[in-house]
PDB file of C-alpha atoms in Angstrom:
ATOM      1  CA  UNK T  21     -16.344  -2.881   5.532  1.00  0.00           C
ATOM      2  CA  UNK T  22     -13.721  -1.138   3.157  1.00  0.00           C
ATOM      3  CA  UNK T  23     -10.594  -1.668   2.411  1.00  0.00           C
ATOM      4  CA  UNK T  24      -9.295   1.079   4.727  1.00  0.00           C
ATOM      5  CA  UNK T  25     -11.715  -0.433   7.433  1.00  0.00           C
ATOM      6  CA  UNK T  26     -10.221  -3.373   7.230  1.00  0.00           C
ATOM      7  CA  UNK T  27      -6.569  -2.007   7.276  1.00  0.00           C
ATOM      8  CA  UNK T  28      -6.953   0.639   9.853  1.00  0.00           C
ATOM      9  CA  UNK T  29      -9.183  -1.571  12.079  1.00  0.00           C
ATOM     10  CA  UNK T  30      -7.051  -4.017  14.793  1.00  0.00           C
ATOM     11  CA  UNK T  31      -5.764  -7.006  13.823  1.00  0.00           C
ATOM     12  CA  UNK T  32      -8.445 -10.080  14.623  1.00  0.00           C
ATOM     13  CA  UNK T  33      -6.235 -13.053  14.352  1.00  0.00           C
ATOM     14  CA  UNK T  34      -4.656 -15.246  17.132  1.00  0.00           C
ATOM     15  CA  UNK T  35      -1.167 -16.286  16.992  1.00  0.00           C
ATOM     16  CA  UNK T  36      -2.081 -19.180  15.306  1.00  0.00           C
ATOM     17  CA  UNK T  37      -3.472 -16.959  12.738  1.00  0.00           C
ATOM     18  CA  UNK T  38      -0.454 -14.625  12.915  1.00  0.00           C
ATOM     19  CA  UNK T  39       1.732 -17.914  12.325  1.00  0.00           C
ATOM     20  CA  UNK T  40      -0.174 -18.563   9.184  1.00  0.00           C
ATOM     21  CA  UNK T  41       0.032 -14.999   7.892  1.00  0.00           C
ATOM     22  CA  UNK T  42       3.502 -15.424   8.280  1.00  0.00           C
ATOM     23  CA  UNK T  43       3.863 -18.447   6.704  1.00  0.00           C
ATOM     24  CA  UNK T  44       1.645 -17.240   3.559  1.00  0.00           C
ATOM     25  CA  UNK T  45       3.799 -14.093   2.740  1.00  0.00           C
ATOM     26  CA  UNK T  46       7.180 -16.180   3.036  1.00  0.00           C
ATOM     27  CA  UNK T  47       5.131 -18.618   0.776  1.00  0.00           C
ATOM     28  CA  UNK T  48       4.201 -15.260  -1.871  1.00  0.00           C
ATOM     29  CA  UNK T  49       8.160 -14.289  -1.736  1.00  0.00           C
ATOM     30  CA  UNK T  50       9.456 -17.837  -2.661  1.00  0.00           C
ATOM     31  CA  UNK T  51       6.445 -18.764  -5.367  1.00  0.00           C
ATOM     32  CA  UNK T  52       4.373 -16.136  -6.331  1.00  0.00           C
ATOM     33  CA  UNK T  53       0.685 -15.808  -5.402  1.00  0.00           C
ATOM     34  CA  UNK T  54      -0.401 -18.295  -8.155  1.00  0.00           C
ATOM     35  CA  UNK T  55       2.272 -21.173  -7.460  1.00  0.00           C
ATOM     36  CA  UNK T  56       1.174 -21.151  -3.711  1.00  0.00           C
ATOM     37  CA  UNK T  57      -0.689 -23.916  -2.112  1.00  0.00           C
ATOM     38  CA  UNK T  58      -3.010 -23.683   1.078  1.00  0.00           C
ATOM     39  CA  UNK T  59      -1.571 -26.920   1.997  1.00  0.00           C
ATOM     40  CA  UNK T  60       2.177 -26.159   1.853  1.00  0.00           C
ATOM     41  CA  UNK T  61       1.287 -22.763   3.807  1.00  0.00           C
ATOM     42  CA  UNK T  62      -0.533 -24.892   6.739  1.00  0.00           C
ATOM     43  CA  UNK T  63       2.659 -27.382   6.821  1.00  0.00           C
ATOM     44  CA  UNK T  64       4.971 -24.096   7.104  1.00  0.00           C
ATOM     45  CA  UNK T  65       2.403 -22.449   9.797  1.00  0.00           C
ATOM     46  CA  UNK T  66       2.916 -25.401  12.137  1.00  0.00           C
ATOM     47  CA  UNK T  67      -0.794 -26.389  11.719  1.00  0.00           C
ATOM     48  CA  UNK T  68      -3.380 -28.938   9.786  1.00  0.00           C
ATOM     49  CA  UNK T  69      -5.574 -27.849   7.092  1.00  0.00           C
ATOM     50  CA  UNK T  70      -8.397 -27.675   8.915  1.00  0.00           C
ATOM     51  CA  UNK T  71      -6.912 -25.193  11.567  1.00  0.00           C
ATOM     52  CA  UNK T  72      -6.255 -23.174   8.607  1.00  0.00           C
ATOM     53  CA  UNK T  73      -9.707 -23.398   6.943  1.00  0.00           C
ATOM     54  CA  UNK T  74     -11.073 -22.700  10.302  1.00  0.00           C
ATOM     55  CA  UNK T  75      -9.456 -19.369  10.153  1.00  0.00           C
ATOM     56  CA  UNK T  76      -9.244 -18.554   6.418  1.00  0.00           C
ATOM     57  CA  UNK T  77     -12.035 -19.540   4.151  1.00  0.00           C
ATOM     58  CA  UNK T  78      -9.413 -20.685   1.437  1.00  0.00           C
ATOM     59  CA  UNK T  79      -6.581 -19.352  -0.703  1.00  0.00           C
ATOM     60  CA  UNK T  80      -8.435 -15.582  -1.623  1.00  0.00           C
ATOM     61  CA  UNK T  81      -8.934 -14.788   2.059  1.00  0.00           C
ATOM     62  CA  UNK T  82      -5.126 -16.098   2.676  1.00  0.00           C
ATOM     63  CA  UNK T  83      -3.966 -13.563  -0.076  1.00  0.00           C
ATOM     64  CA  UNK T  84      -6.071 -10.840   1.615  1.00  0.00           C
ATOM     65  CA  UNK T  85      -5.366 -11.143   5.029  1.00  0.00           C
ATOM     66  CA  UNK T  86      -1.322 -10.653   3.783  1.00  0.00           C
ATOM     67  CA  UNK T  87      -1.868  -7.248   1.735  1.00  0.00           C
ATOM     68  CA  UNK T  88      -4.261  -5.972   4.350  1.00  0.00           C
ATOM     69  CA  UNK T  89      -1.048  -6.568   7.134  1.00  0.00           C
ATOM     70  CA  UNK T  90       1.302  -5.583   4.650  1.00  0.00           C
ATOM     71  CA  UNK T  91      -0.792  -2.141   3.997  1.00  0.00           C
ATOM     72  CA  UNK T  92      -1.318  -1.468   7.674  1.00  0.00           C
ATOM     73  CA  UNK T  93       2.553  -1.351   7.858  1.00  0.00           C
ATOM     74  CA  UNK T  94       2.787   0.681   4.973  1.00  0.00           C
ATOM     75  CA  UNK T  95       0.313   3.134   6.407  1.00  0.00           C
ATOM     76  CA  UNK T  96       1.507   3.444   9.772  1.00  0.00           C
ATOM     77  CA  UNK T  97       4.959   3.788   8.022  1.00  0.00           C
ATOM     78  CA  UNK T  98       3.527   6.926   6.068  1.00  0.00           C
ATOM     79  CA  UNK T  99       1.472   7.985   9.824  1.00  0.00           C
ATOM     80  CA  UNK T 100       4.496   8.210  11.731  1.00  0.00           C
ATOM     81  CA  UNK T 101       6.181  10.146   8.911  1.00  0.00           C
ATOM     82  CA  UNK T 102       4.050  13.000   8.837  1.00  0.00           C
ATOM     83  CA  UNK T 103       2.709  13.082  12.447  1.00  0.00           C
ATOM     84  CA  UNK T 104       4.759  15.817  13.250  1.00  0.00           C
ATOM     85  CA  UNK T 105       4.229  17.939  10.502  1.00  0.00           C
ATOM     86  CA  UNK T 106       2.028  21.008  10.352  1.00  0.00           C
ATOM     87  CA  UNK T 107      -0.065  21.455   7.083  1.00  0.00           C
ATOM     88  CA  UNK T 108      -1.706  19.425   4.786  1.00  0.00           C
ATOM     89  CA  UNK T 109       0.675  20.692   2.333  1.00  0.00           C
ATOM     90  CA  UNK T 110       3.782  18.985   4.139  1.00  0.00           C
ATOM     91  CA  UNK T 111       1.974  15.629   4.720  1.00  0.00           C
ATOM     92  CA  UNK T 112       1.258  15.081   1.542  1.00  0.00           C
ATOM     93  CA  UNK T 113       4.644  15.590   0.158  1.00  0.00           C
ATOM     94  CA  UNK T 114       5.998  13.758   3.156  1.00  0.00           C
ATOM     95  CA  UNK T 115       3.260  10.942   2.647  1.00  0.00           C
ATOM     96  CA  UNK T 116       4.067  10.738  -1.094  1.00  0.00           C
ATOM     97  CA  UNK T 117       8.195  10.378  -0.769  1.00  0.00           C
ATOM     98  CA  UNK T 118       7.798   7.803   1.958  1.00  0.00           C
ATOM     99  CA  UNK T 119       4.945   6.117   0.073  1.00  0.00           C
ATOM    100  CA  UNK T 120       7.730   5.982  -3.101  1.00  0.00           C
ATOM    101  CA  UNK T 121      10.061   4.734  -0.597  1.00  0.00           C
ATOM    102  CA  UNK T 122       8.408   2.142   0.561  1.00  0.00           C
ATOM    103  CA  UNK T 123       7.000   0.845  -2.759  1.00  0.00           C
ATOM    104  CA  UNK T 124      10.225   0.916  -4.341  1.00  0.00           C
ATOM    105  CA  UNK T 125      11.762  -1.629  -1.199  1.00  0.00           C
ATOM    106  CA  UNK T 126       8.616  -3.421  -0.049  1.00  0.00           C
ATOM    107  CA  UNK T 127       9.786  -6.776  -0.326  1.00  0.00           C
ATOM    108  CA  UNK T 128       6.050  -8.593  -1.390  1.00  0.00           C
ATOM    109  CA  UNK T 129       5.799  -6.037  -4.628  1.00  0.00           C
ATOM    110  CA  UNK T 130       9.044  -5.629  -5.440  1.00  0.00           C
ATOM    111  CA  UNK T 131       8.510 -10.311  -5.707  1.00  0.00           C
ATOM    112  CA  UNK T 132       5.456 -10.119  -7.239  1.00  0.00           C
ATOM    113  CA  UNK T 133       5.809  -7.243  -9.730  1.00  0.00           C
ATOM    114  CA  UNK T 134       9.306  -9.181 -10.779  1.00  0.00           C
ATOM    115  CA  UNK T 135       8.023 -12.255 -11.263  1.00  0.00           C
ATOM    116  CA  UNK T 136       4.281 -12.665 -10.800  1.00  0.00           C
ATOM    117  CA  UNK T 137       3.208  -9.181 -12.140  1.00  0.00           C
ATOM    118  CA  UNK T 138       0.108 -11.028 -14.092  1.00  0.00           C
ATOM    119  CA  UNK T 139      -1.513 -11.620 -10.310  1.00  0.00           C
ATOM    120  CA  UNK T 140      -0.639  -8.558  -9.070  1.00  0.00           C
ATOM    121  CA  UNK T 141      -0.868  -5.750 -11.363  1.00  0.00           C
ATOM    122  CA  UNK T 142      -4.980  -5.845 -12.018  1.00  0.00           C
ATOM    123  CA  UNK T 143      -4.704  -4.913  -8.119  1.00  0.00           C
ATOM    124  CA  UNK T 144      -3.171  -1.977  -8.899  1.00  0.00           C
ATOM    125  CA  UNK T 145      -4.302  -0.804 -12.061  1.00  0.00           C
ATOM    126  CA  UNK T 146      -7.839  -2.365 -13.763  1.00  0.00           C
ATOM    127  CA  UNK T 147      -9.340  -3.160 -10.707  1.00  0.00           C
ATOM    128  CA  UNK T 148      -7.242  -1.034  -8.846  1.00  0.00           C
ATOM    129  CA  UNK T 149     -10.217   1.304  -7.496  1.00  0.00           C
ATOM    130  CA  UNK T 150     -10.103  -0.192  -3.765  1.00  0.00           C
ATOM    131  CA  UNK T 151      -6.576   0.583  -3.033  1.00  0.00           C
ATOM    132  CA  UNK T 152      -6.408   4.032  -4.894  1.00  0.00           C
ATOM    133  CA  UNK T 153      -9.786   5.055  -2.878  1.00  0.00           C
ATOM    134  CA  UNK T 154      -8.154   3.269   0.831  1.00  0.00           C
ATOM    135  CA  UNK T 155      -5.171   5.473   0.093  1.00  0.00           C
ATOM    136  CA  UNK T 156      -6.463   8.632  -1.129  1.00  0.00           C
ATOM    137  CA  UNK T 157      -9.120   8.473   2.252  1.00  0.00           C
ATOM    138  CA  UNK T 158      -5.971   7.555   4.211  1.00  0.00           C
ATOM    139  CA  UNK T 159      -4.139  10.592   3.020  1.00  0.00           C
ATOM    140  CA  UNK T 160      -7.153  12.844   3.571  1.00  0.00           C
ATOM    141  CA  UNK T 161      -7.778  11.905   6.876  1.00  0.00           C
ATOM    142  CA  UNK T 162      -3.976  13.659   8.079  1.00  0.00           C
ATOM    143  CA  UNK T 163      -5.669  16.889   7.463  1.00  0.00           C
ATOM    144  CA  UNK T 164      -9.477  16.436   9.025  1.00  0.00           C
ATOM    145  CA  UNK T 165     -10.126  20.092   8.545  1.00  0.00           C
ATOM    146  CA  UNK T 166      -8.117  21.736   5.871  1.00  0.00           C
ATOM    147  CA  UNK T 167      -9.941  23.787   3.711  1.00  0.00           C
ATOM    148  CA  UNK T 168     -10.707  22.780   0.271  1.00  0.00           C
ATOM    149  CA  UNK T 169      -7.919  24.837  -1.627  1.00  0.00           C
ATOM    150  CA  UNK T 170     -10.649  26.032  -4.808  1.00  0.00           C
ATOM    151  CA  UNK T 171     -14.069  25.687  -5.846  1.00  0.00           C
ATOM    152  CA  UNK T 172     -12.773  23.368  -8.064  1.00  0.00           C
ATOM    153  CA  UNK T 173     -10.043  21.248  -5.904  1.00  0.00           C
ATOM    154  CA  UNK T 174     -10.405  18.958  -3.116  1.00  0.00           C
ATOM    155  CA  UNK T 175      -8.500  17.333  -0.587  1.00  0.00           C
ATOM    156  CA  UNK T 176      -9.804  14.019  -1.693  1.00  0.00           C
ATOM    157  CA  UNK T 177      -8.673  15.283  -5.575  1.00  0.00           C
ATOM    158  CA  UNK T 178      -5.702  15.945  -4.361  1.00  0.00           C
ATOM    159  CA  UNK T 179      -4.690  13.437  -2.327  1.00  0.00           C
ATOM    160  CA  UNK T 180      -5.809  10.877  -5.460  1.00  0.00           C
ATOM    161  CA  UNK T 181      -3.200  12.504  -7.782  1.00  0.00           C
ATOM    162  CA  UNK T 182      -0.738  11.360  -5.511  1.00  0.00           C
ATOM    163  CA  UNK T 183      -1.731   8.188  -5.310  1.00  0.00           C
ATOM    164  CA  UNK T 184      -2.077   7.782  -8.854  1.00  0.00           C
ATOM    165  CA  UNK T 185       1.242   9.212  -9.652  1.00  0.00           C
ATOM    166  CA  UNK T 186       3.109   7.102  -6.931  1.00  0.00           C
ATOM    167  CA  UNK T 187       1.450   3.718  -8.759  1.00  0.00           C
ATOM    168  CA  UNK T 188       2.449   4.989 -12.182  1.00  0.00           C
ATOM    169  CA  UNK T 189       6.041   5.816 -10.441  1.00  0.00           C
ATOM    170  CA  UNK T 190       6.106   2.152  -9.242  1.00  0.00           C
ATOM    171  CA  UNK T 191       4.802   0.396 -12.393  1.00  0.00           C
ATOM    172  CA  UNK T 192       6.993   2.506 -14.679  1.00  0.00           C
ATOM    173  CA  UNK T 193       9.972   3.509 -12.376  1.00  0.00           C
ATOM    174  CA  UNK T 194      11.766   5.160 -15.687  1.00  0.00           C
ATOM    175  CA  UNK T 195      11.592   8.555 -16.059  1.00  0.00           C
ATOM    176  CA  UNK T 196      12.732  11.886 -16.664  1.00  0.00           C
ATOM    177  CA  UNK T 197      12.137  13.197 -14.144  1.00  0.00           C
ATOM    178  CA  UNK T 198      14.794  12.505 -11.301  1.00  0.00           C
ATOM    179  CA  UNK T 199      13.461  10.161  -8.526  1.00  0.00           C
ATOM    180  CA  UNK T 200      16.633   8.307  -6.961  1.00  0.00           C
ATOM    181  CA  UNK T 201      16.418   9.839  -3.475  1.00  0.00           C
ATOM    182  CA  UNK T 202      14.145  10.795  -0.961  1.00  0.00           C
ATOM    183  CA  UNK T 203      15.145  14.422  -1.153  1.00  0.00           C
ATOM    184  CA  UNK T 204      14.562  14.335  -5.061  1.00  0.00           C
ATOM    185  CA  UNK T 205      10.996  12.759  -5.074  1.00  0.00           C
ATOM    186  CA  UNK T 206      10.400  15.806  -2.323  1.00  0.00           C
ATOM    187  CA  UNK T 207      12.101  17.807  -4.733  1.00  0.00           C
ATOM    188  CA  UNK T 208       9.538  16.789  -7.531  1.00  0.00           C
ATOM    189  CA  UNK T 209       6.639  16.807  -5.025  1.00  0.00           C
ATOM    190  CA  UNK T 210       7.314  20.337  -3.742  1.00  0.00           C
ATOM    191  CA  UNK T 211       7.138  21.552  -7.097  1.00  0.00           C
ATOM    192  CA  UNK T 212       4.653  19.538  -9.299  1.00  0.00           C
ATOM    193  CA  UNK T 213       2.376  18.092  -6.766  1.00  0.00           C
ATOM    194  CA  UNK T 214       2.242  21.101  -3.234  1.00  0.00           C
ATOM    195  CA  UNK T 215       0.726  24.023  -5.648  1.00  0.00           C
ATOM    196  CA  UNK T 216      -2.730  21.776  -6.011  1.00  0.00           C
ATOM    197  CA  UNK T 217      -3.406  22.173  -2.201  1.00  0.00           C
ATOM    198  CA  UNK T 218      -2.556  26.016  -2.579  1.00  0.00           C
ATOM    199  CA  UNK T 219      -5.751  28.567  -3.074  1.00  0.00           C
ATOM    200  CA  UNK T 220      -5.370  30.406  -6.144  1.00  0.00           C
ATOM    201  CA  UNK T 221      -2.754  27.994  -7.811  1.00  0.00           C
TER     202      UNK T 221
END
């Protein structure tokens, strides 16, 4: 299964499960993802090791479960955003200011980018291929049949530019390019990042 599998399918843990989800991302806020113990998440959860090994096969399926939830949220966030909206063109600008957005206040990478960025950043950058490919196939799928906009463009192209420019955006929030507000990312979208889905641009 991919990673967008996994994030779009339906959640497949109890509440016991959910508890120790829970428990594990207030765990990753206070210590980081390396200075968390399985232990001290099942003593937060409510629950004995063994319930917790029963459910997760150890710390790496722990961590996963977490970003999968948290990128289901950040999904549906971006979803509900552009659900009304009538052309590719507009969802991906839409998709890409609330996908800014939401990097640049999402608690869990906001904490680990501040102080554990040494666990977190070959996610998003060396071995970063996963969540560039769940996003770009996430964005893609809001416009099921728009046409390609060129022989040589894609939606899939695209839609990875934008993903690769709102990473580089959240790694390296300095710029000169002016991206305080919603309305200015738009701004910069309209203008840089709309003209690849056009034909003939």
């Amino acid at each position: 299964m991919s990673l967008l599998d996994l994030v779009l399918a339906e959640p497949d843990t109890d509440a016991v499960g959910e508890s120790i989800v829970d428990a594990a991302l207030a765990e990753f806020l206070t210590y980081g993802l390396r200075r968390t113990n399985v232990d001290v998440v099942a003593r937060r959860a409510g629950v004995s090791r063994a319930t917790l090994y029963r459910r997760f096969d150890g710390k790496d399926a722990l961590v996963q479960a977490v970003l999968v939830r948290e990128s289901r949220r950040f999904f549906a966030s971006i979803a509900e955003a552009v659900a009304g909206l009538d052309t590719a063109e507009e969802r991906l600008v839409e998709g890409f200011v609330v996908g800014v957005r939401y990097a640049r206040t999402d608690r869990l990478l906001n904490r680990l980018l501040a102080a554990d960025p040494e666990a977190l950043l070959p996610h998003l950058t060396t071995n970063g291929g996963l969540v560039v490919a769940a996003a770009r196939d996430f964005l893609v799928q809001q416009a099921p049949d728009e046409p390609a906009p060129s022989d040589d463009r894609t939606p899939a192209g695209a839609a990875e530019v934008f993903v690769r420019l709102a990473i580089s955006f959240t790694l390296m929030p300095e710029s000169a390019i002016p991206l305080d507000t919603d309305e200015a990312v738009r701004t910069f979208a309209r203008a840089y990042l709309a003209p690849l889905m056009r034909s003939g641009s």
